[in-house]
């Protein structure tokens, strides 16, 4: 039992990764749509590349969107309009007519004959106006549009819209009546009479009209025919015309609308699980082979898987809500984040795997995957220094432009024209680009949650006004000056070989903070001429010197410096010796042990930590140069670095001989500039 427990404990990291793989796989598969998947891809106007396709079952042919829209428009345009008539208003107007007429037109004024004609024509006009009714508002309908009048909740008659009187039609109509009877002189009073008594009595019944329209629209059939099982749909090499395209699209919709049945549910789940697990396994194998430091860190592996799951969840939510907004999801945040915390190659690899997984979820999967992979490549190639805000804005602009260009190309390929292009999609790409800017605060959140460090944090740490560096400059000013010089050398060397210059600079600034504990034991801080090593034995002196590494690690952890920076403190001397005190001890004790005078290590295990070891040794030893010349400097740099190579200090670092030669060249040039001779100015 104990042996089993010990075995589990020894392999707990591997077991955790296995559980993480399985948990992530099942969660992603759970998000996948529970419908069938059409296994053929096709495009209108392109040849059918697969074998002859026969109908696997009976299915209906869906109407195209254009056909459905045309039918809806036809029914909507021909739908009858319902107007409601208020008969009480008509009765009231007729009753008031006689009373108002007698008041305005008296015999003494108009004469009996004219008065009688006016009265009769007015009564006839009133009947004509209220024959169907007067509209209560302005309606912009075609004059020949058929309408139905409703009186007392019962259908009265079907008429044309032009048969109703608009309020603006009353004055011209009355003027025409008076003109026909040569009574124009009474126009003002006659028109005023009618405007006093006439009130609108016909109004549009929108609820009833909409209800009837809805009933008619509901009768529209979404299909226009049936394909029987075994019918040849399309032959290999045949061009996909409109008719075949509609049939194929109908068959595809039929597949995707079929929910997994209990008979094949388990098989489909197993198939999806295998594919997702295979993709995630490729990521773990990539980490194990090419990023072993990341693979061995369970927190970092969890962080990578977490980001992939977040992108899958966001895409699933948007797709289920409305796939039209699919490109608002800022998928390029994934490679940006992974590049910020790790490197570009890992970021692109994880991005491609994520896009492949999303191909199971999104519509038009080929188009989607092409766009997202191209955008991911552009993201990796354009964003070099994320801590510079201008770089991020420029990169987001380039990513958005790539989206727009690729989408435009796909649209032209599919449609063969640009007249009906959906310009609002370009706005969605812009929104997605703006959402990508959220990567800056997201990186800060991730740093706090997962204890990681990015170039943004490194930029903050490089500020010499930080509390720790100010303390170093106060307690050990010589060491602080030495660290600044090493930082400049390391940054230049890292830029020369394409390493992380910001990381190398920050590591150099903090690599000797352990000297704050006993600053006067280091020559650069001895300003009084008193050397405390004179009071100690060689072995004790070596112990004090070596301890500055351990002290530095303790101070760094106490001040919450990131592990990536602490690595520089731990490795900047590797397993080298405090050679001066070893030789001193050897002079009095021939049995002196080398391990008593050697740093505990480890050796540098990255290009940046290897750069620091070289720059630190060269800068510290350069103080001993007397009358430096170009030849002396070159030999000096060659000897120090060649000795480190011979001692195997760089065996664990991912650095080549070509890189080392480039670093030598930079150091020689920098030291030559530092120690250049000036002319002697006259007094």
XYZ file of C-alpha atoms in Angstrom:
683
model
C 0.000 0.000 0.000
C 2.818 2.381 0.946
C 4.567 1.603 -2.325
C 1.383 2.485 -4.270
C 0.986 5.752 -2.371
C 4.639 6.613 -2.994
C 4.228 5.841 -6.676
C 1.190 8.094 -6.876
C 3.053 10.834 -5.041
C 6.074 10.603 -7.339
C 3.822 10.901 -10.371
C 1.281 13.340 -8.957
C 2.201 16.044 -11.491
C 1.604 13.688 -14.413
C -1.645 12.424 -12.877
C -2.820 16.020 -12.457
C -2.160 16.726 -16.143
C -4.087 13.599 -17.119
C -7.069 14.654 -14.996
C -6.833 18.176 -16.432
C -6.845 16.733 -19.949
C -9.893 14.560 -19.272
C -11.807 17.267 -17.414
C -11.198 19.845 -20.148
C -12.118 17.336 -22.852
C -15.453 16.400 -21.268
C -16.332 20.023 -20.593
C -15.650 21.070 -24.208
C -17.589 18.079 -25.580
C -20.491 19.036 -23.308
C -20.569 22.447 -25.019
C -20.720 20.943 -28.506
C -24.118 21.069 -30.297
C -26.193 17.921 -29.731
C -27.155 17.667 -33.392
C -25.988 15.808 -36.467
C -23.206 17.105 -38.681
C -23.309 17.193 -42.489
C -20.051 15.677 -43.689
C -19.928 17.291 -47.132
C -18.816 20.811 -48.014
C -20.163 22.575 -51.087
C -20.327 26.011 -52.685
C -22.676 27.454 -55.264
C -21.132 27.547 -58.713
C -18.330 25.108 -57.782
C -18.044 21.436 -58.870
C -19.211 18.719 -56.459
C -15.954 17.080 -55.324
C -17.365 14.068 -53.479
C -18.909 10.886 -54.841
C -22.433 10.718 -56.273
C -24.849 11.736 -53.555
C -28.187 9.957 -53.122
C -30.884 11.027 -50.686
C -30.353 8.988 -47.478
C -33.985 9.551 -46.458
C -37.087 11.481 -47.478
C -36.737 15.204 -46.843
C -38.430 18.417 -47.872
C -36.705 21.078 -49.990
C -36.466 24.337 -48.096
C -37.356 27.562 -49.810
C -34.451 29.921 -50.203
C -34.416 33.095 -48.156
C -35.093 35.149 -51.292
C -38.131 32.985 -52.127
C -39.479 33.225 -48.586
C -38.921 36.979 -48.457
C -40.678 37.429 -51.807
C -43.699 35.438 -50.631
C -43.863 37.383 -47.361
C -43.676 40.661 -49.286
C -46.437 39.605 -51.676
C -48.797 38.641 -48.831
C -47.966 41.782 -46.866
C -48.534 44.073 -49.860
C -51.868 42.405 -50.721
C -53.152 42.048 -47.199
C -56.497 43.784 -46.564
C -56.535 46.769 -44.240
C -59.218 47.000 -41.573
C -60.775 50.395 -40.703
C -63.408 50.951 -38.025
C -66.371 53.328 -38.624
C -68.120 55.312 -35.867
C -71.742 55.793 -37.042
C -72.619 58.102 -34.155
C -70.372 60.827 -35.564
C -72.171 60.672 -38.941
C -75.604 60.915 -37.280
C -74.476 63.832 -35.136
C -73.147 65.714 -38.172
C -76.404 65.231 -40.125
C -78.487 66.411 -37.156
C -76.365 69.514 -36.634
C -76.421 70.435 -40.322
C -79.918 71.965 -40.387
C -79.376 73.953 -37.208
C -76.010 75.339 -38.313
C -77.271 76.029 -41.850
C -80.248 78.150 -40.623
C -77.954 80.154 -38.396
C -75.445 80.999 -41.143
C -77.704 81.323 -44.221
C -80.825 83.457 -43.669
C -83.438 84.263 -46.385
C -82.782 87.950 -46.153
C -79.180 87.406 -47.026
C -79.129 84.600 -49.623
C -82.605 84.662 -51.084
C -85.000 81.771 -51.020
C -83.866 80.049 -54.218
C -80.171 80.175 -53.504
C -80.768 79.119 -49.945
C -82.691 76.049 -51.068
C -80.025 75.067 -53.596
C -77.278 75.543 -50.995
C -79.162 73.453 -48.492
C -79.809 70.594 -50.909
C -76.233 70.553 -52.243
C -74.864 70.644 -48.690
C -77.069 67.772 -47.642
C -75.971 65.763 -50.684
C -72.318 66.626 -50.014
C -72.703 65.518 -46.408
C -74.099 62.189 -47.555
C -71.240 61.745 -50.049
C -68.572 62.588 -47.488
C -69.991 60.205 -44.917
C -70.908 57.512 -47.452
C -67.852 55.548 -46.306
C -66.374 57.976 -43.819
C -63.686 60.548 -43.062
C -60.194 59.395 -42.055
C -58.964 60.492 -38.649
C -55.321 60.695 -39.711
C -52.985 60.723 -42.712
C -52.253 57.219 -44.042
C -49.739 56.540 -46.803
C -51.436 53.633 -48.550
C -51.884 53.044 -52.261
C -55.229 54.506 -53.373
C -56.210 51.188 -54.991
C -55.392 49.168 -51.859
C -58.376 47.122 -50.741
C -59.736 47.878 -47.278
C -62.545 46.486 -45.148
C -64.876 48.716 -43.111
C -66.028 47.494 -39.702
C -69.261 48.869 -38.191
C -70.370 47.782 -34.727
C -67.759 44.994 -34.764
C -69.218 43.599 -37.994
C -67.765 43.671 -41.473
C -69.746 46.125 -43.588
C -68.121 46.342 -46.999
C -64.934 46.035 -49.020
C -63.850 49.231 -50.732
C -60.701 50.831 -52.089
C -58.653 53.199 -49.979
C -59.403 56.109 -52.345
C -63.140 55.844 -51.498
C -62.484 57.255 -48.028
C -62.337 60.999 -47.514
C -59.154 62.486 -46.101
C -59.653 65.685 -44.136
C -57.567 67.555 -46.693
C -59.954 66.433 -49.461
C -63.056 68.124 -47.960
C -62.312 71.752 -48.961
C -61.510 70.959 -52.658
C -64.629 68.764 -52.840
C -66.926 71.538 -51.464
C -65.372 74.129 -53.779
C -66.167 71.853 -56.711
C -69.809 71.480 -55.607
C -70.253 75.275 -55.350
C -68.539 75.838 -58.698
C -70.890 73.405 -60.453
C -73.917 75.331 -59.086
C -72.459 78.848 -59.581
C -72.521 79.522 -55.840
C -68.851 80.493 -55.383
C -69.811 83.694 -53.554
C -70.945 81.616 -50.558
C -67.715 79.542 -50.408
C -66.327 80.993 -47.203
C -69.496 80.504 -45.123
C -70.347 77.168 -46.761
C -66.897 75.690 -46.091
C -66.905 77.056 -42.529
C -70.276 75.391 -41.946
C -68.912 71.982 -42.917
C -65.750 72.357 -40.908
C -67.880 73.123 -37.866
C -69.954 69.971 -38.139
C -67.701 67.379 -39.837
C -65.619 65.158 -37.596
C -63.459 62.155 -38.649
C -65.216 58.854 -38.043
C -62.911 56.242 -39.652
C -59.758 54.926 -37.957
C -57.232 52.228 -38.789
C -57.643 49.029 -36.737
C -53.999 47.964 -36.480
C -54.494 45.026 -34.113
C -57.075 43.360 -36.344
C -55.015 44.022 -39.489
C -51.867 42.575 -37.888
C -53.769 39.560 -36.622
C -55.087 38.735 -40.093
C -51.648 39.282 -41.620
C -50.047 37.008 -39.026
C -52.597 34.272 -39.770
C -51.861 34.500 -43.480
C -48.102 34.521 -42.982
C -48.387 31.444 -40.778
C -49.831 29.548 -43.727
C -46.629 30.033 -45.749
C -44.933 26.709 -46.235
C -41.156 26.705 -45.568
C -40.717 23.983 -48.165
C -41.440 23.700 -51.876
C -41.196 20.004 -52.619
C -40.000 16.597 -51.456
C -36.947 14.468 -52.287
C -37.557 10.750 -51.926
C -35.031 8.363 -50.409
C -32.551 6.996 -52.990
C -33.016 9.902 -55.413
C -29.783 11.097 -57.056
C -29.164 14.584 -55.743
C -25.897 15.440 -57.515
C -23.179 13.605 -59.424
C -19.436 13.874 -58.893
C -17.982 16.785 -60.870
C -21.386 18.365 -61.490
C -21.527 22.116 -60.917
C -23.686 23.085 -57.930
C -26.417 25.206 -59.515
C -29.173 27.063 -57.658
C -31.532 24.092 -57.578
C -28.894 21.603 -56.383
C -27.621 24.126 -53.868
C -31.090 24.499 -52.329
C -31.522 20.719 -52.145
C -28.068 20.229 -50.585
C -28.672 23.062 -48.133
C -32.009 21.466 -47.195
C -30.304 18.113 -46.606
C -27.631 19.804 -44.489
C -30.283 21.567 -42.383
C -32.090 18.248 -41.932
C -28.912 16.642 -40.596
C -28.152 19.543 -38.266
C -31.715 19.669 -36.949
C -31.677 16.018 -35.945
C -30.919 15.682 -32.236
C -28.684 12.750 -31.397
C -30.882 9.737 -30.791
C -30.318 7.383 -27.883
C -29.067 4.711 -30.292
C -26.132 6.742 -31.602
C -25.668 9.265 -28.788
C -22.894 7.326 -27.031
C -21.019 6.719 -30.269
C -21.118 10.378 -31.259
C -20.024 11.448 -27.779
C -17.129 9.003 -27.915
C -16.070 10.259 -31.365
C -16.114 13.906 -30.260
C -14.242 13.013 -27.069
C -11.503 11.270 -29.042
C -11.030 14.249 -31.362
C -10.950 16.846 -28.569
C -8.672 14.706 -26.400
C -6.346 14.197 -29.377
C -6.067 17.954 -29.947
C -5.367 18.677 -26.261
C -2.906 15.782 -26.101
C -0.975 17.367 -28.976
C -0.687 20.504 -26.867
C 0.695 18.549 -23.899
C 3.166 16.706 -26.136
C 4.282 20.014 -27.630
C 4.900 21.396 -24.133
C 6.770 18.261 -23.078
C 9.068 18.275 -26.099
C 9.664 21.980 -26.726
C 8.633 23.770 -23.507
C 9.668 21.395 -20.739
C 9.826 24.187 -18.149
C 6.166 25.013 -18.846
C 5.166 21.329 -18.921
C 6.686 20.722 -15.482
C 4.765 23.655 -13.998
C 1.173 22.557 -13.371
C 0.052 26.140 -12.794
C 1.224 27.186 -16.240
C -0.363 24.154 -17.908
C -3.640 24.910 -16.114
C -3.395 28.526 -17.238
C -3.062 27.500 -20.907
C -5.993 25.065 -20.723
C -8.083 27.670 -18.883
C -7.614 30.217 -21.667
C -8.590 27.681 -24.321
C -11.758 26.775 -22.391
C -12.666 30.465 -21.952
C -12.509 31.039 -25.711
C -14.604 27.931 -26.403
C -17.227 29.022 -23.835
C -17.449 32.584 -25.210
C -17.767 31.353 -28.793
C -20.445 28.815 -27.793
C -22.503 31.465 -25.976
C -22.380 33.876 -28.919
C -23.152 31.114 -31.449
C -26.178 29.958 -29.463
C -27.425 33.531 -29.084
C -26.841 34.724 -32.647
C -24.079 33.420 -34.901
C -24.129 36.738 -36.737
C -22.065 38.206 -33.882
C -19.478 35.409 -33.998
C -16.599 37.666 -35.003
C -17.176 39.983 -32.037
C -15.493 37.316 -29.870
C -11.863 38.534 -29.557
C -10.214 35.170 -30.234
C -6.850 36.846 -30.901
C -6.603 37.579 -27.178
C -5.502 33.938 -26.749
C -2.216 34.162 -28.728
C -1.600 37.641 -27.288
C -1.885 36.404 -23.698
C 0.206 33.282 -24.265
C 2.879 35.275 -26.083
C 2.977 37.788 -23.242
C 3.566 35.084 -20.621
C 5.445 32.460 -22.665
C 6.489 32.838 -26.311
C 5.113 33.308 -29.810
C 5.445 29.685 -30.919
C 3.395 28.358 -28.012
C 0.812 31.110 -28.506
C 0.304 30.264 -32.178
C 0.211 26.496 -31.544
C -2.482 26.849 -28.851
C -4.437 29.296 -31.028
C -4.517 26.914 -34.003
C -5.680 24.006 -31.812
C -8.427 26.185 -30.315
C -9.637 27.243 -33.764
C -9.743 23.584 -34.844
C -11.924 22.766 -31.819
C -14.237 25.694 -32.566
C -14.729 24.326 -36.084
C -17.144 21.788 -34.535
C -19.317 24.575 -33.111
C -19.451 27.445 -35.579
C -21.302 27.640 -38.904
C -19.217 28.003 -42.085
C -16.377 26.299 -40.251
C -13.833 26.445 -43.101
C -14.274 30.181 -43.587
C -14.152 30.754 -39.823
C -11.009 28.671 -39.309
C -9.210 30.324 -42.233
C -9.990 33.819 -40.935
C -9.028 33.047 -37.342
C -5.786 31.230 -38.175
C -4.661 34.055 -40.467
C -5.574 36.598 -37.779
C -3.643 34.569 -35.180
C -0.544 34.510 -37.393
C -0.782 38.275 -37.902
C -1.154 38.712 -34.129
C 2.014 36.738 -33.450
C 3.994 38.505 -36.186
C 2.961 42.075 -35.355
C 2.898 42.316 -31.563
C 6.507 42.459 -30.428
C 6.515 44.539 -27.246
C 3.103 44.353 -25.613
C 4.034 46.770 -22.841
C 4.163 49.545 -25.450
C 0.557 50.665 -25.854
C 1.098 52.024 -29.362
C 2.217 48.574 -30.548
C -1.022 47.003 -29.297
C -3.220 49.583 -31.050
C -1.290 49.180 -34.302
C -1.555 45.390 -34.105
C -5.292 45.509 -33.389
C -5.727 47.733 -36.433
C -3.781 45.272 -38.596
C -5.765 42.302 -37.243
C -9.062 44.068 -37.988
C -7.870 44.919 -41.502
C -6.937 41.273 -42.161
C -10.399 40.172 -40.979
C -12.093 42.651 -43.326
C -9.951 41.744 -46.352
C -10.384 37.983 -45.846
C -14.143 38.300 -45.264
C -14.501 40.447 -48.389
C -12.622 37.832 -50.444
C -14.794 34.983 -49.125
C -17.971 36.952 -49.821
C -16.970 37.605 -53.431
C -16.085 33.908 -53.868
C -19.489 32.823 -52.527
C -21.697 35.455 -54.169
C -19.707 36.477 -57.236
C -20.636 40.129 -56.625
C -20.412 42.869 -53.998
C -23.735 44.653 -54.520
C -25.438 42.870 -51.606
C -22.450 42.707 -49.262
C -23.318 43.011 -45.571
C -21.451 46.128 -44.499
C -22.580 45.709 -40.890
C -20.264 42.666 -40.663
C -17.299 45.018 -41.006
C -18.605 46.837 -37.933
C -18.576 43.530 -36.044
C -14.909 43.059 -36.975
C -14.148 46.528 -35.612
C -15.977 45.693 -32.372
C -13.950 42.471 -32.121
C -10.756 44.484 -32.598
C -11.744 46.925 -29.853
C -12.543 43.980 -27.555
C -9.012 42.692 -28.174
C -7.693 45.777 -26.356
C -9.057 44.206 -23.160
C -5.914 42.054 -23.217
C -4.040 44.713 -21.189
C -6.190 44.565 -18.021
C -6.655 40.826 -18.582
C -2.897 40.257 -18.382
C -2.805 42.123 -15.070
C -5.658 39.963 -13.723
C -3.895 36.772 -14.829
C -0.679 37.871 -13.141
C -2.491 38.165 -9.837
C -4.530 34.965 -10.223
C -1.808 32.637 -11.524
C 1.345 34.275 -10.180
C 2.787 34.777 -13.672
C 4.827 37.683 -15.002
C 4.589 39.485 -18.335
C 6.591 42.180 -20.091
C 4.175 44.752 -18.663
C 5.224 43.806 -15.111
C 8.862 43.662 -16.183
C 8.577 47.247 -17.375
C 7.357 48.277 -13.917
C 10.179 46.351 -12.247
C 12.781 48.015 -14.479
C 12.031 51.376 -12.883
C 15.045 52.208 -10.694
C 12.768 54.145 -8.348
C 11.170 50.963 -7.043
C 11.466 50.432 -3.304
C 13.913 47.523 -3.574
C 16.290 49.187 -6.051
C 16.283 52.428 -4.048
C 17.194 50.411 -0.969
C 20.013 48.770 -2.954
C 21.330 52.166 -4.104
C 21.346 53.420 -0.495
C 22.889 50.377 1.179
C 25.219 49.223 -1.598
C 25.766 52.077 -4.090
C 28.674 50.319 -5.777
C 26.609 47.196 -6.350
C 23.734 49.321 -7.666
C 26.055 51.014 -10.171
C 27.451 47.614 -11.168
C 23.895 46.290 -11.675
C 23.027 49.228 -13.926
C 26.085 48.588 -16.081
C 25.301 44.867 -16.277
C 21.685 45.670 -17.171
C 22.800 47.824 -20.108
C 25.186 45.123 -21.336
C 22.578 42.373 -20.923
C 19.890 44.350 -22.738
C 22.190 45.054 -25.691
C 23.304 41.409 -25.839
C 19.714 40.120 -25.694
C 18.687 42.425 -28.522
C 21.595 41.154 -30.595
C 20.533 37.485 -30.421
C 16.749 38.011 -30.331
C 16.253 37.106 -26.649
C 13.861 38.852 -24.244
C 15.721 42.121 -23.687
C 13.307 43.410 -21.037
C 13.599 40.214 -18.995
C 17.400 40.253 -19.251
C 17.538 43.883 -18.100
C 15.250 43.344 -15.106
C 17.128 40.185 -14.091
C 20.395 42.114 -14.233
C 19.022 44.963 -12.086
C 18.056 42.586 -9.278
C 20.684 39.843 -9.558
C 22.923 41.189 -6.757
C 20.324 42.440 -4.244
C 21.650 39.826 -1.793
C 24.742 42.009 -1.310
C 22.613 44.447 0.705
C 22.987 42.173 3.721
C 26.794 42.555 3.916
C 27.597 45.324 1.431
C 31.119 46.158 2.685
C 32.338 42.607 2.022
C 32.178 43.356 -1.703
C 34.916 45.483 -3.251
C 32.634 47.788 -5.232
C 31.165 49.073 -1.933
C 34.474 49.526 -0.073
C 35.003 53.284 -0.131
C 37.026 53.668 3.107
C 39.950 51.451 2.181
C 39.098 49.008 4.980
C 38.587 45.394 3.835
C 36.591 43.286 6.336
C 37.941 40.116 4.704
C 41.260 40.814 6.411
C 39.638 39.681 9.662
C 38.294 36.397 8.171
C 39.778 33.184 6.889
C 39.592 32.437 3.161
C 36.882 29.844 3.723
C 34.781 32.283 5.778
C 35.240 35.001 3.191
C 34.172 32.640 0.414
C 31.104 31.670 2.460
C 30.065 35.340 2.824
C 30.524 35.922 -0.906
C 28.603 32.779 -1.891
C 25.774 33.572 0.556
C 24.794 36.690 -1.377
C 22.929 34.376 -3.783
C 20.841 32.774 -1.001
C 20.326 36.165 0.653
C 19.185 37.606 -2.691
C 16.623 34.839 -3.157
C 15.249 35.444 0.355
C 15.004 39.209 -0.195
C 13.367 38.700 -3.590
C 10.723 36.353 -2.205
C 10.076 38.674 0.716
C 9.438 41.495 -1.784
C 7.263 39.286 -4.026
C 9.534 39.373 -7.049
C 8.372 36.993 -9.836
C 10.023 33.579 -10.150
C 11.375 34.519 -13.588
C 13.394 37.309 -11.954
C 14.480 35.136 -9.012
C 15.908 32.667 -11.557
C 18.506 35.298 -12.465
C 19.572 35.660 -8.828
C 19.799 31.883 -8.425
C 21.819 31.203 -11.591
C 24.003 34.235 -12.261
C 27.113 32.481 -10.853
C 26.066 28.960 -11.834
C 28.426 26.434 -10.212
C 31.536 28.584 -10.612
C 34.156 29.087 -7.900
C 35.192 32.033 -5.765
C 38.597 31.580 -7.345
C 40.549 34.268 -5.437
C 39.800 32.845 -1.983
C 40.238 29.278 -3.208
C 43.794 30.107 -4.339
C 44.434 31.911 -1.075
C 43.269 28.904 0.936
C 45.205 26.532 -1.281
C 48.408 28.400 -0.454
C 48.038 27.505 3.225
C 46.042 24.269 2.911
C 46.813 21.947 0.039
C 43.776 19.827 0.951
C 41.272 22.663 0.368
C 38.052 21.376 -1.201
C 36.690 23.028 -4.329
C 33.060 22.523 -3.238
C 33.678 24.791 -0.214
C 34.474 27.608 -2.610
C 31.823 26.889 -5.289
C 28.398 28.385 -5.770
C 25.545 25.879 -5.305
C 24.022 26.586 -8.719
C 21.970 25.797 -10.662
C 23.570 26.633 -13.980
C 21.760 29.064 -16.287
C 18.856 27.342 -18.056
C 17.697 30.011 -20.509
C 19.303 32.377 -22.974
C 18.555 35.356 -20.748
C 20.153 33.860 -17.616
C 23.183 32.784 -19.676
C 23.515 36.346 -20.983
C 23.475 37.664 -17.417
C 26.278 35.295 -16.328
C 28.501 36.488 -19.174
C 27.745 40.195 -18.708
C 28.102 40.021 -14.908
C 31.486 38.322 -15.050
C 32.853 40.601 -17.759
C 31.633 43.836 -16.146
C 32.901 42.898 -12.672
C 36.304 41.767 -13.922
C 36.682 44.773 -16.237
C 37.325 46.948 -13.172
C 40.697 45.245 -12.814
C 41.867 46.269 -16.291
C 44.866 48.594 -16.255
C 45.507 50.809 -19.264
C 42.794 49.114 -21.330
C 43.289 48.918 -25.079
C 41.183 47.370 -27.792
C 43.406 44.288 -27.886
C 43.340 43.882 -24.120
C 39.565 44.198 -23.995
C 39.084 41.617 -26.768
C 41.399 39.094 -25.095
C 39.832 39.812 -21.716
C 36.262 39.104 -22.945
C 37.357 35.995 -24.868
C 39.163 34.514 -21.860
C 36.319 34.995 -19.377
C 33.528 33.662 -21.577
C 35.615 30.801 -23.015
C 36.400 29.691 -19.486
C 32.662 29.630 -18.644
C 32.005 27.557 -21.752
C 34.784 25.110 -20.839
C 33.318 24.722 -17.353
C 29.973 23.733 -18.945
C 28.053 26.635 -17.439
C 25.820 26.977 -20.527
C 25.011 23.317 -21.128
C 21.452 23.697 -19.779
C 20.754 26.981 -21.556
C 19.093 27.184 -24.952
C 21.987 29.143 -26.414
C 24.201 28.389 -29.406
C 27.883 29.040 -30.103
C 26.757 31.567 -32.692
C 24.796 33.418 -29.985
C 27.828 33.379 -27.673
C 30.039 34.849 -30.386
C 27.459 37.583 -31.016
C 27.360 38.387 -27.286
C 31.172 38.562 -27.200
C 31.127 41.060 -30.050
C 28.587 43.260 -28.247
C 30.525 43.165 -24.971
C 33.796 44.056 -26.704
C 32.169 47.015 -28.417
C 30.440 48.244 -25.240
C 33.591 47.948 -23.109
C 35.626 49.719 -25.782
C 33.134 52.605 -25.629
C 33.243 52.651 -21.817
C 37.061 52.656 -21.601
C 37.783 54.805 -24.659
C 40.709 57.243 -24.226
C 40.060 60.974 -24.213
C 42.567 63.638 -25.251
C 44.152 65.555 -22.418
C 42.659 69.015 -22.264
C 44.952 71.946 -21.431
C 44.620 73.472 -18.002
